[in-house]
XYZ file of C-alpha atoms in Angstrom:
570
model
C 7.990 20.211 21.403
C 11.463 18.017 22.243
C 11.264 15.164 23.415
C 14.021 12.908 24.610
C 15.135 9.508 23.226
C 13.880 7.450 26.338
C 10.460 9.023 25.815
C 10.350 8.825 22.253
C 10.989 4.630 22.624
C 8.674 4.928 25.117
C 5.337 6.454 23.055
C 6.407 4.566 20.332
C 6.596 1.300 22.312
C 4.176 -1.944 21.363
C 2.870 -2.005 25.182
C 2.306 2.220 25.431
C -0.938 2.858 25.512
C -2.306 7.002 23.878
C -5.049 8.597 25.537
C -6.796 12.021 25.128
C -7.994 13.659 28.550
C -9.599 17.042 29.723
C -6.571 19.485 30.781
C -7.536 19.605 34.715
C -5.468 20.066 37.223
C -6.012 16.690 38.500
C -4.367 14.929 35.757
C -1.721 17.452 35.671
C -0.960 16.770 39.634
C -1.032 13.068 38.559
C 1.009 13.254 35.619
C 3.543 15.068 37.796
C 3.649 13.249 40.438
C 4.145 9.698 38.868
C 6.426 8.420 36.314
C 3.819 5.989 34.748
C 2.376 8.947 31.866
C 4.538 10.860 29.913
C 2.409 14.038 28.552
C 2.233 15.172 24.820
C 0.837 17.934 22.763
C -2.234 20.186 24.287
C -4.860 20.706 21.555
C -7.570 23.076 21.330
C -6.152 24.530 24.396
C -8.122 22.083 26.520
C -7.309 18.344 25.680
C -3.847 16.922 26.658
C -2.317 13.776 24.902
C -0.841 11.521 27.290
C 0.734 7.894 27.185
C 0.995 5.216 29.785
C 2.015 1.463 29.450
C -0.889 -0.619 29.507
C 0.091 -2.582 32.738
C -0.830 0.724 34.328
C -3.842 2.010 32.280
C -6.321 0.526 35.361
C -4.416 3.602 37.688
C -5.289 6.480 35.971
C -9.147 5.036 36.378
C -8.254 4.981 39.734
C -6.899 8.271 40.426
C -9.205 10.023 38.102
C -12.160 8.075 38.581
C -14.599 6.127 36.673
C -15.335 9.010 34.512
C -11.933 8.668 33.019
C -13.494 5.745 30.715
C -14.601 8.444 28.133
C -11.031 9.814 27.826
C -10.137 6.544 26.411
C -9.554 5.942 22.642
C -12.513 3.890 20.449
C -11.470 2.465 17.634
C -12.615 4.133 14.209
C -13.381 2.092 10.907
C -13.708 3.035 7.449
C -17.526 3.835 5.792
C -17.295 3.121 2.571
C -20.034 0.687 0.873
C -23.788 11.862 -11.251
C -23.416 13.134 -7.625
C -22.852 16.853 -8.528
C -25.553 18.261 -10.494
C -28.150 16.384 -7.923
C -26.457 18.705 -5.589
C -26.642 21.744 -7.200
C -22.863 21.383 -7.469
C -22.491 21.912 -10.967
C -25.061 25.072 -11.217
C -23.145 26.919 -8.676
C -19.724 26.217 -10.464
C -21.222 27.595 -14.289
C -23.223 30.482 -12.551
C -21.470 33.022 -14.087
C -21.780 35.210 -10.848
C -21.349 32.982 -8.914
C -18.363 30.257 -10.465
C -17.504 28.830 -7.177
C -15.005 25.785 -7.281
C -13.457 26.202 -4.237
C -10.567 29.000 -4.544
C -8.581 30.324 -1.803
C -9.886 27.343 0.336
C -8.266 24.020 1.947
C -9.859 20.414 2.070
C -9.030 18.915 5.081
C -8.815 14.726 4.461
C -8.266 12.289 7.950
C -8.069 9.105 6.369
C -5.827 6.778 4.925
C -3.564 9.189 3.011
C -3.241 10.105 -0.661
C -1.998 9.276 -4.117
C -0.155 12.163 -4.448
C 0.376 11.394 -7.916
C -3.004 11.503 -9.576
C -3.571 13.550 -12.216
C -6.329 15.494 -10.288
C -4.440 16.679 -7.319
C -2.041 18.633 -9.883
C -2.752 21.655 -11.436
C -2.043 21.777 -15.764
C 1.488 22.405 -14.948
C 1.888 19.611 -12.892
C 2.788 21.105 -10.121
C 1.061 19.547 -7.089
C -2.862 21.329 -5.613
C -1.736 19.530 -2.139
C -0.386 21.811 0.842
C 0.729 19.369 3.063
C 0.808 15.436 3.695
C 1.045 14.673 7.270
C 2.019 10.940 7.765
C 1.235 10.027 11.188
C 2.914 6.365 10.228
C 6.144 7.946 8.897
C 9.360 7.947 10.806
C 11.243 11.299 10.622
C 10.981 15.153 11.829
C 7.578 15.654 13.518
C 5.782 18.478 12.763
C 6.033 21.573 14.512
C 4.346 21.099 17.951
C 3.531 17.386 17.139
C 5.031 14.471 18.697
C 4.864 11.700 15.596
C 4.920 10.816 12.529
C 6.344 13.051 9.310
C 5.630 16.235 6.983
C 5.762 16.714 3.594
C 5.214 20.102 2.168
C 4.045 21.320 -1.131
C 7.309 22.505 -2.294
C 8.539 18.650 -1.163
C 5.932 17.183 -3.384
C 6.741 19.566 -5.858
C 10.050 18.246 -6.117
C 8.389 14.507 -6.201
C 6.813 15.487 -8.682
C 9.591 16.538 -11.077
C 11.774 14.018 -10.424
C 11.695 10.383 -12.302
C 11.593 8.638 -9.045
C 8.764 10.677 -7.218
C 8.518 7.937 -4.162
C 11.980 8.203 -3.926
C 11.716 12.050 -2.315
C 8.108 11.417 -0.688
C 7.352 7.835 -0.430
C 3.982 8.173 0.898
C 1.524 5.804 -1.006
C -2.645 5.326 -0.536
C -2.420 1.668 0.128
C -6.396 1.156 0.986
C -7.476 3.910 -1.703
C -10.476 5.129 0.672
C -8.541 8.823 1.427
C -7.836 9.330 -2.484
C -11.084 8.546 -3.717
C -12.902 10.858 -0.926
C -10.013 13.676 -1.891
C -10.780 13.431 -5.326
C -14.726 13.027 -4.837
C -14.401 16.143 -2.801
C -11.662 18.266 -4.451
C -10.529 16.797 -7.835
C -9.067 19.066 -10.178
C -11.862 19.288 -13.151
C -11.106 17.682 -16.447
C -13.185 16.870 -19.783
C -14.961 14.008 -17.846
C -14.572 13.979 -14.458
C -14.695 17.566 -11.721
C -14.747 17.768 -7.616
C -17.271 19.343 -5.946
C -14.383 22.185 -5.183
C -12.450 21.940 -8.018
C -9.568 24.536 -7.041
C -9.644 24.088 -3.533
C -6.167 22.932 -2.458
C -5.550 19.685 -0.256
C -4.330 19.255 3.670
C -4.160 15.464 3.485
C -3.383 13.410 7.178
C -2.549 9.720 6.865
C -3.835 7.850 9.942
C -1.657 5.464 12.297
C -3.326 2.028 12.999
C -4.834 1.362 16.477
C -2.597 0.151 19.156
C -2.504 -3.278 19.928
C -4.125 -2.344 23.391
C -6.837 -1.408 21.889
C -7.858 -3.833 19.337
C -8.168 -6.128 22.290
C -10.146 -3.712 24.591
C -12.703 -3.890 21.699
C -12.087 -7.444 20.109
C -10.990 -6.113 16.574
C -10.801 -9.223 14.110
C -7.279 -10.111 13.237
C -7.362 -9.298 9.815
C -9.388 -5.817 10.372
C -6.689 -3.405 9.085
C -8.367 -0.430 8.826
C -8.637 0.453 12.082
C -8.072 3.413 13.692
C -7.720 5.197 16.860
C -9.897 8.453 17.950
C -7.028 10.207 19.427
C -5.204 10.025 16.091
C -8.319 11.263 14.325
C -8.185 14.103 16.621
C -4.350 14.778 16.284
C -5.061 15.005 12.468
C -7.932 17.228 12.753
C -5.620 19.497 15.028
C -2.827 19.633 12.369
C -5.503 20.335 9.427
C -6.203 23.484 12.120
C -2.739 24.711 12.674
C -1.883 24.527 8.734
C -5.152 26.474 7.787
C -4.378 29.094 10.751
C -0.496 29.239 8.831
C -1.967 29.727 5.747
C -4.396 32.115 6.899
C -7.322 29.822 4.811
C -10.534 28.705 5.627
C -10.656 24.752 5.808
C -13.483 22.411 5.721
C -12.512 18.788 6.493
C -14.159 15.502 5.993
C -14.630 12.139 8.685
C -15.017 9.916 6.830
C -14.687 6.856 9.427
C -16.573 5.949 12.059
C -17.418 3.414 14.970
C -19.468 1.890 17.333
C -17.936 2.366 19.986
C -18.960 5.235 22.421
C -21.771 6.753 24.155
C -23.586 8.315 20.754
C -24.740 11.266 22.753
C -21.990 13.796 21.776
C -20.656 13.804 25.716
C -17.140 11.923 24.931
C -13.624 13.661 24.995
C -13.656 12.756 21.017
C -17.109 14.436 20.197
C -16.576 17.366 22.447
C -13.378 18.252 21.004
C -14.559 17.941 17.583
C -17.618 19.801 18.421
C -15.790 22.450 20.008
C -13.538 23.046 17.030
C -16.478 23.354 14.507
C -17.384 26.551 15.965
C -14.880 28.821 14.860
C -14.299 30.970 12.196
C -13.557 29.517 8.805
C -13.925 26.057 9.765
C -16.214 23.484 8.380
C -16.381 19.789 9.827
C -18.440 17.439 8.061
C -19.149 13.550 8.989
C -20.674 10.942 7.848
C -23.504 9.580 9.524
C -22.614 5.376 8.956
C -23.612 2.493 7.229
C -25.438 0.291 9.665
C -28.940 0.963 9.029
C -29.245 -3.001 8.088
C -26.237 -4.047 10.044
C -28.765 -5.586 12.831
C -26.100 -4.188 15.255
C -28.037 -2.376 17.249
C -30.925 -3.242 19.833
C -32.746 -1.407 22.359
C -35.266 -1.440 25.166
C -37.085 -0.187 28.465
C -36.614 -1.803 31.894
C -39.977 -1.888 33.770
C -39.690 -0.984 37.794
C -40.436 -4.022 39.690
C -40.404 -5.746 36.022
C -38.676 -9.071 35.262
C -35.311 -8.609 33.829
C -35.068 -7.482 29.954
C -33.302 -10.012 27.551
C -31.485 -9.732 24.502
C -30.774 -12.516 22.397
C -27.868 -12.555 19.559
C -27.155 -15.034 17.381
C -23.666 -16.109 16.540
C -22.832 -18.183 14.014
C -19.479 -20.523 13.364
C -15.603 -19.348 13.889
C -17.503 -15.767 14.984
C -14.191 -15.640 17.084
C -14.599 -12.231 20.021
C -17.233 -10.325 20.191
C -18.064 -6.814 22.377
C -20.867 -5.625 23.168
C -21.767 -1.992 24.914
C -24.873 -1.320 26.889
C -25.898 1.961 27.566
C -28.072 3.561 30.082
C -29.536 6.950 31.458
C -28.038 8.491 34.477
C -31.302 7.846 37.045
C -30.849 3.981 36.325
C -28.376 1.377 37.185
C -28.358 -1.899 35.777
C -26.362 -5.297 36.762
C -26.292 -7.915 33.975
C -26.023 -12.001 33.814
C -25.200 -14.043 30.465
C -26.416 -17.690 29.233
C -24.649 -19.442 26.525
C -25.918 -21.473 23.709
C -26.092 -24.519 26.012
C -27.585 -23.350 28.812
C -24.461 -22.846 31.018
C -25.019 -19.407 33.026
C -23.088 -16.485 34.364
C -24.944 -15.519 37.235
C -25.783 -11.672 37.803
C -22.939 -9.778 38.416
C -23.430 -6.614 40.469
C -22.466 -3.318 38.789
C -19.464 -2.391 40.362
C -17.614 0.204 38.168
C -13.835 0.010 37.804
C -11.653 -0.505 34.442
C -11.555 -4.045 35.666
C -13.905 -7.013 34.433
C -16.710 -7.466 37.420
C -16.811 -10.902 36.198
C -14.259 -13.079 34.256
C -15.633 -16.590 34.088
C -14.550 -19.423 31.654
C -17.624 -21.664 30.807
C -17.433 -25.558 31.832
C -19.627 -27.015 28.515
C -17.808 -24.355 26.066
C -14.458 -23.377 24.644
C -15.390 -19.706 25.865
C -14.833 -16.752 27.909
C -17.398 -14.239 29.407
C -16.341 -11.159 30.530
C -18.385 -8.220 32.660
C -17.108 -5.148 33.513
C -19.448 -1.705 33.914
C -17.980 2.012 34.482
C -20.308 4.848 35.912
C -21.290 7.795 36.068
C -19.554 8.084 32.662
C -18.542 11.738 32.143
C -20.632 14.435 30.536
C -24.255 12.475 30.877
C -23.971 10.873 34.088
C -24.947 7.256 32.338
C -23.780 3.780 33.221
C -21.468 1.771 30.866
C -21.779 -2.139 30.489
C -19.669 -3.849 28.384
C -20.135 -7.699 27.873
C -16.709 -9.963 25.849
C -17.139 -13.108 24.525
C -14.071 -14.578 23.723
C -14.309 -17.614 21.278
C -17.561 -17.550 21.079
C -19.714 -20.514 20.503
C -22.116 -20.792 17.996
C -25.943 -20.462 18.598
C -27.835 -17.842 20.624
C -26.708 -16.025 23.946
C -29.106 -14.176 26.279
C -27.921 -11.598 27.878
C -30.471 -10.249 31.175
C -30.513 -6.908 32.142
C -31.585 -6.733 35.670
C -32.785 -3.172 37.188
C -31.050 -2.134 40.410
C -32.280 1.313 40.187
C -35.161 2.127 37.666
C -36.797 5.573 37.115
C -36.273 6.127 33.262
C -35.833 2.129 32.564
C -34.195 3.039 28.754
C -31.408 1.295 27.534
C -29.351 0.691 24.164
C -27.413 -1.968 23.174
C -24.719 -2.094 20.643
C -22.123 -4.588 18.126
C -19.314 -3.462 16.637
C -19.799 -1.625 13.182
C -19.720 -3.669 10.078
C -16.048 -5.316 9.349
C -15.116 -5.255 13.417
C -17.202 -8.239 14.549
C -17.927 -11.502 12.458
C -20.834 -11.334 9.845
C -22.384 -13.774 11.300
C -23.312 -11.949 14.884
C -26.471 -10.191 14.759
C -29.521 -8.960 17.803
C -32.262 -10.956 16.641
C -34.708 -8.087 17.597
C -32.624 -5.945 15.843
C -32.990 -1.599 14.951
C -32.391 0.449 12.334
C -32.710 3.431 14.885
C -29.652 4.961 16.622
C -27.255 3.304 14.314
C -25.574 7.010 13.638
C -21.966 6.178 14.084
C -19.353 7.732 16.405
C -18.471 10.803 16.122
C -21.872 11.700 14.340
C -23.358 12.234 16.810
C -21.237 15.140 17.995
C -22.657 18.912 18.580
C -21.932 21.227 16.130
C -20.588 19.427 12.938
C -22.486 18.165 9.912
C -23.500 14.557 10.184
C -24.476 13.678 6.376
C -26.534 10.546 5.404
C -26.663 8.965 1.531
C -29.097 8.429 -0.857
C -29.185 7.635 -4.876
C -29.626 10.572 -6.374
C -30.623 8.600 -9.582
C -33.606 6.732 -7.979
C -33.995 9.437 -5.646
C -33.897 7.049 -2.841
C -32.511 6.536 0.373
C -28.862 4.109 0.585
C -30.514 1.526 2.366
C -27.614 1.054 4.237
C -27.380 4.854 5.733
C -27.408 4.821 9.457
C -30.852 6.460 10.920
C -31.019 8.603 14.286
C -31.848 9.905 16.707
C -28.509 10.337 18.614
C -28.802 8.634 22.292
C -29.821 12.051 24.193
C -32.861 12.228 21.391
C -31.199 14.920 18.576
C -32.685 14.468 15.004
C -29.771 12.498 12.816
C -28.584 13.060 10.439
C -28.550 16.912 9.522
C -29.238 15.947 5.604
C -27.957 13.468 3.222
C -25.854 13.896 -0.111
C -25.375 11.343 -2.867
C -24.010 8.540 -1.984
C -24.539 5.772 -4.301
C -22.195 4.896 -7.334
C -20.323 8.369 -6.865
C -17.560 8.252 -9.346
C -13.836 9.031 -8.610
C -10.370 8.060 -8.715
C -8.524 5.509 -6.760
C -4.636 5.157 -6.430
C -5.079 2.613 -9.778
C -7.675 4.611 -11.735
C -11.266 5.369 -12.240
C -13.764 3.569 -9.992
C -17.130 4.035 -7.770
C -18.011 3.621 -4.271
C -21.159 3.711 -1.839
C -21.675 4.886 1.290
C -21.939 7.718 3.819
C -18.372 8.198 3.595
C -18.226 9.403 -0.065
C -21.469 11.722 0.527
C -19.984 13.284 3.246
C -16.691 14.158 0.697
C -19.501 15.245 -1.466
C -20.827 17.830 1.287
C -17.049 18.727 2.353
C -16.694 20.210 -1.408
C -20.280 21.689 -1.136
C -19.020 23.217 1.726
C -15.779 24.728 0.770
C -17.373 26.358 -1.752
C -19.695 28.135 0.652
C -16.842 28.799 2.589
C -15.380 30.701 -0.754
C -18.603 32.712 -1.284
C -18.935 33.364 2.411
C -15.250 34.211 3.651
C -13.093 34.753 0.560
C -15.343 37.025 -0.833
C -16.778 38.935 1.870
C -20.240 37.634 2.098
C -20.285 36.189 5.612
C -16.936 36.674 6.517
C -17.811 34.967 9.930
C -18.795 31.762 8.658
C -18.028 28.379 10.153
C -19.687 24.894 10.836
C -22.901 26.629 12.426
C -23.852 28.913 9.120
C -23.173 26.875 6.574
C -25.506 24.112 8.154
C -27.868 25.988 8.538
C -27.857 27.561 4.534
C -27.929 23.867 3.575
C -30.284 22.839 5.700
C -32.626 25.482 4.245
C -31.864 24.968 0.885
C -32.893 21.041 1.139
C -35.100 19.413 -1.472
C -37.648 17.669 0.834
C -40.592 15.228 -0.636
C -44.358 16.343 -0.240
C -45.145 12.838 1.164
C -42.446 13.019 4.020
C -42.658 14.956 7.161
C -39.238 16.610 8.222
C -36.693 16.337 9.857
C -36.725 12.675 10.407
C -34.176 10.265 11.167
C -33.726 8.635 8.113
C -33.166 12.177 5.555
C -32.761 14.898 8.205
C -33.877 17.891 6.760
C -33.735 16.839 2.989
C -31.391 16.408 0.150
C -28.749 18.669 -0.329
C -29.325 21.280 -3.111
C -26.774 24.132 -3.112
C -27.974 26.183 -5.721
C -31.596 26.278 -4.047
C -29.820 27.460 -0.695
C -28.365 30.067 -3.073
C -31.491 31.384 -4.246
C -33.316 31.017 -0.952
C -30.812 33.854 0.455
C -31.326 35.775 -2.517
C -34.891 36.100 -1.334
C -33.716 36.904 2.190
């Protein structure tokens, strides 16, 4: 795909705005017929990348109407807060008849990049065990079909490699660590102390681009939140992990592990449905991690009574908390209107849902040095639900109340949720706070692996591990894999890390080695996302004095080598 100079400055531009939409013939007679979008890449064969200054974001809400909202990019964090034999990792790989580590299969990493350099992501030669880098930050030759960023093949890192200036030839560096430690977690070559889950798989490794300005101020990121990210990148990495393994004619199985807060948790965005339509075919393995908000006291949630007084929520906000966003969420047979009061007492009056990509109300208080902004968008695609999002800019400290007031109330339900951990202040918090529904974005999406933690050593769950159900009611997560003290390697050496994000690297090696038993050997030679949950899900170690699935373990602990001998008995 060529693209000319003017519309090269103009995608890369501080004031363009990315967005991922469904490919329908409305946008298309849109995009044609106006010189405010300039159209990308197609993915999946259904999902169109498209870019517009923000000036004229609100027109595309317009012309494609108020379910357009989910087409828009959230903003994507990182989760990070003896892992292998607990998983029946390390039995599979000395099985004699079995001695799966991974080979003939790629590990697919969205993330932060990779130390290309480590020890474990060469084989004894040297030589390098990583396909490809794609380096959506990179200036250079896009890939082939892709619109940004820059590609570095193996025989490129090869030649890195050999050299006494490697950066010199492929300056790509880790600078976070988070997508080298989950690559070597996940595929590190194995050495006299330390192995990956899929020891000889081989590496597709996608460096993510930071969110757009335009963005971090839709959803009040904090200044110095760096890591964040934008869905529609995610999803243009996942897409080149794709086209590589097609290339290469290899099965893949690739590992999210970011997530977010912000979304519909139901699995009906553009975001979940793409990734949830990719899962499904052959040779491909998606695996996610579920979050780390369990204790975040980010979420809250409710029912609306017909005829009932209005429903409050309270959150307490403590000093220099700076913006905050909040999303409220409700069923398709209800719609709600809203009004705020501050710490002082000054009120914003209910303001009637009107949906548009506009605030609904924009009011700056009299006693406070802040901001209150309303704005609500409905039906939201795919469920039908409303969408109420609440900004308070400079935010004073104390306790808000925000009143939901029913217009229309058959099922009454509603959910409320903060940004994830590091994208609000510490000091916000509901004060009648869940631990339910705290799965992060895109967990919640149908068809992939959403994976949980727990300490395999105490055999208990990471308190911190986000707990379903999804918003439409779905167990979460699937299961859960170790995720406390895992060991691996960083870009400056050994180190550990907790967290949903590391299990879920776990379960990605777990995976590719099913994917090596099922496809590369001719056992299932049809498997994907759909069979290899379901063989782990079977083979789960599950307490006596726990009834399952639940919301907090899924079906159980992951145990490979007990789904192994539960299809023996098949």
């Amino acid at each position: 795909m060529r693209l000319t100079p003017e519309m090269l400055e103009f995608i890369h531009a501080p004031d363009t705005v990315d967005f991922i939409t469904r490919a329908t013939d409305t946008f298309f007679d849109y995009a044609h017929s106006s010189d405010d979008v300039v159209v990308g890449q197609t993915m999946a064969g259904r999902y169109v990348l498209g870019y517009v200054k923000a000036e004229n974001f609100h027109r595309l809400e317009e012309t494609l109407g108020a379910a357009f909202i989910s087409s828009a990019s959230v903003v994507l964090g990182l989760l990070d807060r003896p892992a292998l034999e607990a998983s029946g990792v390390t039995q599979v790989q000395n099985q004699p008849y079995l001695n799966l580590k991974g080979r003939g299969v790629l590990l697919g990493f969205v993330d932060t990049g990779i130390d290309y350099t480590q020890d474990v992501f060469r084989y004894e030669d040297g030589s390098s065990r990583i396909q490809y880098i794609y380096d959506q930050t990179a200036e250079g030759e896009p890939p082939d079909g892709f619109l940004l960023g820059r590609e570095y093949s193996k025989a490129d890192i090869d030649a890195a490699l050999a050299s006494d200036d490697p950066y010199a030839l492929v300056p790509e560096r880790d600078e976070s660590g988070h997508g080298t430690f989950l690559a070597s977690v996940a595929a590190g070559r194995q050495t006299e102390d330390f192995s990956g889950a899929a020891p000889d798989a081989e590496i597709i490794a996608v460096k993510l681009k930071k969110a757009r300005p335009y963005y971090r101020a839709k959803y009040c990121v904090p200044p110095d939140q760096e890591d964040a990210y934008e869905s529609s990148a995610v999803m243009m990495g996942v897409e080149y992990i794709l086209h590589k393994a097609r290339e290469l004619n290899r099965p893949v199985a690739s590992c999210i592990g970011l997530g977010t807060n912000f979304g519909s948790h139901d699995g009906y965005s553009v975001f979940e449905e793409y990734l949830g339509g990719v899962s499904i075919q052959k040779g491909v393995c998606i695996c996610v991690a579920a979050g780390n908000e369990a204790e975040a006291r980010h979420h809250t949630s409710g029912v609306l009574r017909p005829e009932g007084p209005p429903e409050q929520v309270d959150l307490k906000v403590g000093e220099n908390a700076g913006d905050i966003y909040m999303a409220v969420w409700n069923t398709v047979a209800d719609r709600i209107s809203l009004s705020v009061r501050s710490p002082s007492g000054e009120l914003v009056g209910r303001v009637p849902a009107r949906p548009g990509i506009e605030p609904a109300a924009d009011v700056k208080l009299v006693l406070e040095a802040a901001r209150v902004q309303i704005e609500y968008h409905f039906p939201v695609e795919g469920s039908g639900g409303q969408l109420s999002v609440i900004r308070i800019l400079g935010a004073t400290p104390g306790v808000w109340t925000i009143q939901l007031h029913g217009d229309i109330v058959l099922s009454g339900q509603y959910q409320v949720w903060l940004p994830m951990t590091g994208f609000v202040a510490p000091s916000v918090e509901f004060l009648a706070a869940t631990p339910e529904s705290t799965i992060t974005n895109p967990g919640a999406a149908v068809g992939l692996i959403c994976c949980g933690a727990y300490d395999s050593a105490g055999k208990s769950l990471y308190a911190k591990s986000s707990r379903g159900p999804a918003w439409d009611g779905r167990v979460l997560p699937d299961l859960v894999a170790p995720g406390v003290g895992v060991g691996g390697i960083y870009p400056y050496g050994p180190g550990l890390m907790n967290g949903t994000s590391v299990a879920a690297a776990v379960l990605a090696g777990i995976c590719a080695l099913l994917l090596q038993w099922g496809i590369r050997e001719g056992n299932d030679p049809a498997m994907g996302t759909y069979q290899i949950r379901a063989y782990l899900i079977r083979g789960c170690l599950r307490r006596n004095d726990m009834v399952y699935p639940n919301n907090q373990w899924g079906y159980g602990s992951v145990q490979l080598m007990q789904s192994f001998h539960l299809m023996r008995e098949l």
